[in-house]
């Protein structure tokens, strides 16, 4: 296959993954018009329509989706094999793209990443913080970090944190006008701060254990946000009660700015896991990163 044909296929992969000529062009280092022309040439050469173009987005046709699923693993394998050549260097190099949550970055990854980058000065890490469940292959990430229960099926994962205790908290100002709840059922009488999950749009359920059984409570209240830290800050402002990882609230619990309640009903969730596709686990620099992020 000629070099031009390889470039066409790489350009197609970029467009199919980004769903945008503008973003794909930036990724390929060309103009959107040049990329669009390349796609027309590829479609003419193959004799099939690969992309459906609208004013807002570009999506693969059935033929395009088939080509995407066929060639993407092949190019991924080529990239992995090329990355593995770093083993022969004194100083491994490359770029890692990670999708993580804010709290996993703040409390577990941040200090380890700093040490990792000092150890490997020719490795670059690009981090995207997101609460939604990201398809790391489709969005061209090398790995992701989520709570263990949220790791995508079929991915390899390793724990990078202890299990995470969740707690219900409120501010002293809020409790001046509201009674402390003694049981989870009393939460129905409170202003509960909701976290909307971006993947499916639902409000995250609060989970408890009572009388030997686990159950969920669906919070309702005047304020809804989409990050753990925004939830904590709303709680500090006295808006209502929040249900968040205790590590996020702990500094404010110690100073008395937040008060934990219903602790005997609290549940512990499986801790944060680093997850990645099976075919990528031996690629440099991901394999080095996995080793350094593991719980010691």
PDB file of N, CA, C and O in Angstrom, residues 191-234:
ATOM      1  N   UNK A 191     -33.239  19.299  52.270  1.00  0.00           N
ATOM      2  CA  UNK A 191     -32.823  19.830  50.977  1.00  0.00           C
ATOM      3  C   UNK A 191     -31.533  19.113  50.574  1.00  0.00           C
ATOM      4  O   UNK A 191     -30.468  19.396  51.128  1.00  0.00           O
ATOM      5  N   UNK A 192     -31.616  18.181  49.666  1.00  0.00           N
ATOM      6  CA  UNK A 192     -30.466  17.349  49.302  1.00  0.00           C
ATOM      7  C   UNK A 192     -29.863  17.832  47.981  1.00  0.00           C
ATOM      8  O   UNK A 192     -30.569  17.999  46.979  1.00  0.00           O
ATOM      9  N   UNK A 193     -28.572  18.033  47.982  1.00  0.00           N
ATOM     10  CA  UNK A 193     -27.850  18.508  46.802  1.00  0.00           C
ATOM     11  C   UNK A 193     -27.607  17.325  45.861  1.00  0.00           C
ATOM     12  O   UNK A 193     -27.040  16.307  46.264  1.00  0.00           O
ATOM     13  N   UNK A 194     -28.024  17.464  44.619  1.00  0.00           N
ATOM     14  CA  UNK A 194     -27.899  16.380  43.658  1.00  0.00           C
ATOM     15  C   UNK A 194     -26.689  16.529  42.757  1.00  0.00           C
ATOM     16  O   UNK A 194     -26.231  17.625  42.468  1.00  0.00           O
ATOM     17  N   UNK A 195     -26.176  15.376  42.304  1.00  0.00           N
ATOM     18  CA  UNK A 195     -25.103  15.340  41.299  1.00  0.00           C
ATOM     19  C   UNK A 195     -25.655  14.655  40.056  1.00  0.00           C
ATOM     20  O   UNK A 195     -26.029  13.475  40.110  1.00  0.00           O
ATOM     21  N   UNK A 196     -25.735  15.405  38.957  1.00  0.00           N
ATOM     22  CA  UNK A 196     -26.256  14.816  37.726  1.00  0.00           C
ATOM     23  C   UNK A 196     -25.121  14.117  36.974  1.00  0.00           C
ATOM     24  O   UNK A 196     -24.095  14.732  36.656  1.00  0.00           O
ATOM     25  N   UNK A 197     -25.322  12.837  36.700  1.00  0.00           N
ATOM     26  CA  UNK A 197     -24.310  12.061  35.988  1.00  0.00           C
ATOM     27  C   UNK A 197     -24.401  12.348  34.497  1.00  0.00           C
ATOM     28  O   UNK A 197     -25.459  12.191  33.888  1.00  0.00           O
ATOM     29  N   UNK A 198     -23.297  12.751  33.875  1.00  0.00           N
ATOM     30  CA  UNK A 198     -23.349  13.173  32.473  1.00  0.00           C
ATOM     31  C   UNK A 198     -23.582  12.036  31.485  1.00  0.00           C
ATOM     32  O   UNK A 198     -24.069  12.272  30.388  1.00  0.00           O
ATOM     33  N   UNK A 199     -23.266  10.804  31.872  1.00  0.00           N
ATOM     34  CA  UNK A 199     -23.395   9.696  30.923  1.00  0.00           C
ATOM     35  C   UNK A 199     -24.846   9.423  30.567  1.00  0.00           C
ATOM     36  O   UNK A 199     -25.218   9.312  29.408  1.00  0.00           O
ATOM     37  N   UNK A 200     -25.712   9.302  31.595  1.00  0.00           N
ATOM     38  CA  UNK A 200     -27.119   8.995  31.318  1.00  0.00           C
ATOM     39  C   UNK A 200     -28.073  10.071  31.831  1.00  0.00           C
ATOM     40  O   UNK A 200     -29.289   9.956  31.679  1.00  0.00           O
ATOM     41  N   UNK A 201     -27.545  11.124  32.446  1.00  0.00           N
ATOM     42  CA  UNK A 201     -28.370  12.258  32.826  1.00  0.00           C
ATOM     43  C   UNK A 201     -29.158  12.104  34.110  1.00  0.00           C
ATOM     44  O   UNK A 201     -29.913  13.002  34.487  1.00  0.00           O
ATOM     45  N   UNK A 202     -28.990  10.995  34.833  1.00  0.00           N
ATOM     46  CA  UNK A 202     -29.734  10.787  36.067  1.00  0.00           C
ATOM     47  C   UNK A 202     -29.013  11.420  37.255  1.00  0.00           C
ATOM     48  O   UNK A 202     -27.820  11.687  37.199  1.00  0.00           O
ATOM     49  N   UNK A 203     -29.773  11.672  38.321  1.00  0.00           N
ATOM     50  CA  UNK A 203     -29.177  12.155  39.571  1.00  0.00           C
ATOM     51  C   UNK A 203     -28.602  10.957  40.317  1.00  0.00           C
ATOM     52  O   UNK A 203     -29.264   9.926  40.473  1.00  0.00           O
ATOM     53  N   UNK A 204     -27.367  11.104  40.774  1.00  0.00           N
ATOM     54  CA  UNK A 204     -26.683  10.002  41.461  1.00  0.00           C
ATOM     55  C   UNK A 204     -27.420   9.626  42.744  1.00  0.00           C
ATOM     56  O   UNK A 204     -27.753  10.486  43.566  1.00  0.00           O
ATOM     57  N   UNK A 205     -27.689   8.342  42.908  1.00  0.00           N
ATOM     58  CA  UNK A 205     -28.407   7.844  44.084  1.00  0.00           C
ATOM     59  C   UNK A 205     -27.471   7.742  45.286  1.00  0.00           C
ATOM     60  O   UNK A 205     -26.309   7.355  45.150  1.00  0.00           O
ATOM     61  N   UNK A 206     -28.001   8.062  46.467  1.00  0.00           N
ATOM     62  CA  UNK A 206     -27.248   7.911  47.702  1.00  0.00           C
ATOM     63  C   UNK A 206     -27.456   6.482  48.219  1.00  0.00           C
ATOM     64  O   UNK A 206     -28.578   5.964  48.202  1.00  0.00           O
ATOM     65  N   UNK A 207     -26.398   5.871  48.695  1.00  0.00           N
ATOM     66  CA  UNK A 207     -26.466   4.458  49.062  1.00  0.00           C
ATOM     67  C   UNK A 207     -26.164   4.264  50.548  1.00  0.00           C
ATOM     68  O   UNK A 207     -25.243   4.877  51.085  1.00  0.00           O
ATOM     69  N   UNK A 208     -26.946   3.386  51.158  1.00  0.00           N
ATOM     70  CA  UNK A 208     -26.813   3.134  52.599  1.00  0.00           C
ATOM     71  C   UNK A 208     -26.979   1.642  52.881  1.00  0.00           C
ATOM     72  O   UNK A 208     -27.411   0.872  52.027  1.00  0.00           O
ATOM     73  N   UNK A 209     -26.639   1.289  54.117  1.00  0.00           N
ATOM     74  CA  UNK A 209     -26.874  -0.076  54.600  1.00  0.00           C
ATOM     75  C   UNK A 209     -27.592   0.008  55.939  1.00  0.00           C
ATOM     76  O   UNK A 209     -27.124   0.657  56.871  1.00  0.00           O
ATOM     77  N   UNK A 210     -28.758  -0.635  55.998  1.00  0.00           N
ATOM     78  CA  UNK A 210     -29.563  -0.599  57.214  1.00  0.00           C
ATOM     79  C   UNK A 210     -30.216  -1.966  57.403  1.00  0.00           C
ATOM     80  O   UNK A 210     -30.719  -2.565  56.453  1.00  0.00           O
ATOM     81  N   UNK A 211     -30.151  -2.469  58.632  1.00  0.00           N
ATOM     82  CA  UNK A 211     -30.738  -3.776  58.964  1.00  0.00           C
ATOM     83  C   UNK A 211     -30.199  -4.880  58.057  1.00  0.00           C
ATOM     84  O   UNK A 211     -30.936  -5.764  57.603  1.00  0.00           O
ATOM     85  N   UNK A 212     -28.900  -4.796  57.760  1.00  0.00           N
ATOM     86  CA  UNK A 212     -28.254  -5.838  56.969  1.00  0.00           C
ATOM     87  C   UNK A 212     -28.519  -5.782  55.479  1.00  0.00           C
ATOM     88  O   UNK A 212     -28.126  -6.687  54.744  1.00  0.00           O
ATOM     89  N   UNK A 213     -29.168  -4.722  55.006  1.00  0.00           N
ATOM     90  CA  UNK A 213     -29.481  -4.628  53.585  1.00  0.00           C
ATOM     91  C   UNK A 213     -29.007  -3.291  53.011  1.00  0.00           C
ATOM     92  O   UNK A 213     -29.087  -2.263  53.672  1.00  0.00           O
ATOM     93  N   UNK A 214     -28.508  -3.349  51.764  1.00  0.00           N
ATOM     94  CA  UNK A 214     -28.126  -2.131  51.049  1.00  0.00           C
ATOM     95  C   UNK A 214     -29.349  -1.574  50.327  1.00  0.00           C
ATOM     96  O   UNK A 214     -30.171  -2.326  49.805  1.00  0.00           O
ATOM     97  N   UNK A 215     -29.460  -0.247  50.301  1.00  0.00           N
ATOM     98  CA  UNK A 215     -30.558   0.364  49.562  1.00  0.00           C
ATOM     99  C   UNK A 215     -30.139   1.742  49.068  1.00  0.00           C
ATOM    100  O   UNK A 215     -29.130   2.304  49.508  1.00  0.00           O
ATOM    101  N   UNK A 216     -30.912   2.283  48.121  1.00  0.00           N
ATOM    102  CA  UNK A 216     -30.618   3.573  47.525  1.00  0.00           C
ATOM    103  C   UNK A 216     -31.673   4.598  47.914  1.00  0.00           C
ATOM    104  O   UNK A 216     -32.840   4.258  48.071  1.00  0.00           O
ATOM    105  N   UNK A 217     -31.232   5.838  48.041  1.00  0.00           N
ATOM    106  CA  UNK A 217     -32.142   6.964  48.271  1.00  0.00           C
ATOM    107  C   UNK A 217     -31.957   7.955  47.123  1.00  0.00           C
ATOM    108  O   UNK A 217     -30.826   8.325  46.778  1.00  0.00           O
ATOM    109  N   UNK A 218     -33.054   8.369  46.529  1.00  0.00           N
ATOM    110  CA  UNK A 218     -32.986   9.323  45.420  1.00  0.00           C
ATOM    111  C   UNK A 218     -33.130  10.739  45.961  1.00  0.00           C
ATOM    112  O   UNK A 218     -34.214  11.130  46.403  1.00  0.00           O
ATOM    113  N   UNK A 219     -32.064  11.539  45.961  1.00  0.00           N
ATOM    114  CA  UNK A 219     -32.105  12.875  46.578  1.00  0.00           C
ATOM    115  C   UNK A 219     -32.915  13.871  45.749  1.00  0.00           C
ATOM    116  O   UNK A 219     -32.946  13.806  44.516  1.00  0.00           O
ATOM    117  N   UNK A 220     -33.570  14.784  46.446  1.00  0.00           N
ATOM    118  CA  UNK A 220     -34.256  15.902  45.789  1.00  0.00           C
ATOM    119  C   UNK A 220     -33.946  17.165  46.564  1.00  0.00           C
ATOM    120  O   UNK A 220     -33.777  17.141  47.785  1.00  0.00           O
ATOM    121  N   UNK A 221     -33.876  18.290  45.858  1.00  0.00           N
ATOM    122  CA  UNK A 221     -33.572  19.548  46.523  1.00  0.00           C
ATOM    123  C   UNK A 221     -33.493  20.680  45.533  1.00  0.00           C
ATOM    124  O   UNK A 221     -33.798  20.534  44.348  1.00  0.00           O
ATOM    125  N   UNK A 222     -33.028  21.827  46.011  1.00  0.00           N
ATOM    126  CA  UNK A 222     -33.032  23.047  45.212  1.00  0.00           C
ATOM    127  C   UNK A 222     -31.794  23.219  44.338  1.00  0.00           C
ATOM    128  O   UNK A 222     -31.771  24.090  43.467  1.00  0.00           O
ATOM    129  N   UNK A 223     -30.760  22.396  44.568  1.00  0.00           N
ATOM    130  CA  UNK A 223     -29.506  22.620  43.848  1.00  0.00           C
ATOM    131  C   UNK A 223     -28.978  21.314  43.277  1.00  0.00           C
ATOM    132  O   UNK A 223     -28.910  20.297  43.966  1.00  0.00           O
ATOM    133  N   UNK A 224     -28.600  21.355  41.997  1.00  0.00           N
ATOM    134  CA  UNK A 224     -28.026  20.211  41.298  1.00  0.00           C
ATOM    135  C   UNK A 224     -26.777  20.683  40.566  1.00  0.00           C
ATOM    136  O   UNK A 224     -26.774  21.747  39.946  1.00  0.00           O
ATOM    137  N   UNK A 225     -25.717  19.900  40.628  1.00  0.00           N
ATOM    138  CA  UNK A 225     -24.488  20.237  39.895  1.00  0.00           C
ATOM    139  C   UNK A 225     -23.918  18.957  39.285  1.00  0.00           C
ATOM    140  O   UNK A 225     -24.579  17.916  39.299  1.00  0.00           O
ATOM    141  N   UNK A 226     -22.709  19.033  38.752  1.00  0.00           N
ATOM    142  CA  UNK A 226     -22.182  17.840  38.087  1.00  0.00           C
ATOM    143  C   UNK A 226     -20.760  17.488  38.490  1.00  0.00           C
ATOM    144  O   UNK A 226     -20.083  16.719  37.802  1.00  0.00           O
ATOM    145  N   UNK A 227     -20.269  18.046  39.616  1.00  0.00           N
ATOM    146  CA  UNK A 227     -18.954  17.656  40.118  1.00  0.00           C
ATOM    147  C   UNK A 227     -19.015  17.498  41.632  1.00  0.00           C
ATOM    148  O   UNK A 227     -19.825  18.132  42.315  1.00  0.00           O
ATOM    149  N   UNK A 228     -18.130  16.677  42.144  1.00  0.00           N
ATOM    150  CA  UNK A 228     -18.067  16.433  43.583  1.00  0.00           C
ATOM    151  C   UNK A 228     -17.653  17.691  44.339  1.00  0.00           C
ATOM    152  O   UNK A 228     -18.198  18.008  45.401  1.00  0.00           O
ATOM    153  N   UNK A 229     -16.703  18.437  43.791  1.00  0.00           N
ATOM    154  CA  UNK A 229     -16.213  19.614  44.494  1.00  0.00           C
ATOM    155  C   UNK A 229     -17.264  20.719  44.530  1.00  0.00           C
ATOM    156  O   UNK A 229     -17.383  21.450  45.517  1.00  0.00           O
ATOM    157  N   UNK A 230     -18.036  20.849  43.453  1.00  0.00           N
ATOM    158  CA  UNK A 230     -19.129  21.830  43.456  1.00  0.00           C
ATOM    159  C   UNK A 230     -20.189  21.442  44.477  1.00  0.00           C
ATOM    160  O   UNK A 230     -20.784  22.301  45.137  1.00  0.00           O
ATOM    161  N   UNK A 231     -20.416  20.141  44.634  1.00  0.00           N
ATOM    162  CA  UNK A 231     -21.365  19.655  45.634  1.00  0.00           C
ATOM    163  C   UNK A 231     -20.897  20.008  47.037  1.00  0.00           C
ATOM    164  O   UNK A 231     -21.671  20.494  47.867  1.00  0.00           O
ATOM    165  N   UNK A 232     -19.633  19.761  47.301  1.00  0.00           N
ATOM    166  CA  UNK A 232     -19.069  20.092  48.622  1.00  0.00           C
ATOM    167  C   UNK A 232     -19.179  21.586  48.904  1.00  0.00           C
ATOM    168  O   UNK A 232     -19.562  21.991  50.013  1.00  0.00           O
ATOM    169  N   UNK A 233     -18.857  22.414  47.902  1.00  0.00           N
ATOM    170  CA  UNK A 233     -18.891  23.861  48.107  1.00  0.00           C
ATOM    171  C   UNK A 233     -20.317  24.358  48.359  1.00  0.00           C
ATOM    172  O   UNK A 233     -20.544  25.264  49.169  1.00  0.00           O
ATOM    173  N   UNK A 234     -21.287  23.760  47.668  1.00  0.00           N
ATOM    174  CA  UNK A 234     -22.689  24.128  47.904  1.00  0.00           C
ATOM    175  C   UNK A 234     -23.096  23.763  49.326  1.00  0.00           C
ATOM    176  O   UNK A 234     -23.869  24.485  49.976  1.00  0.00           O
TER     177      UNK A 234
END
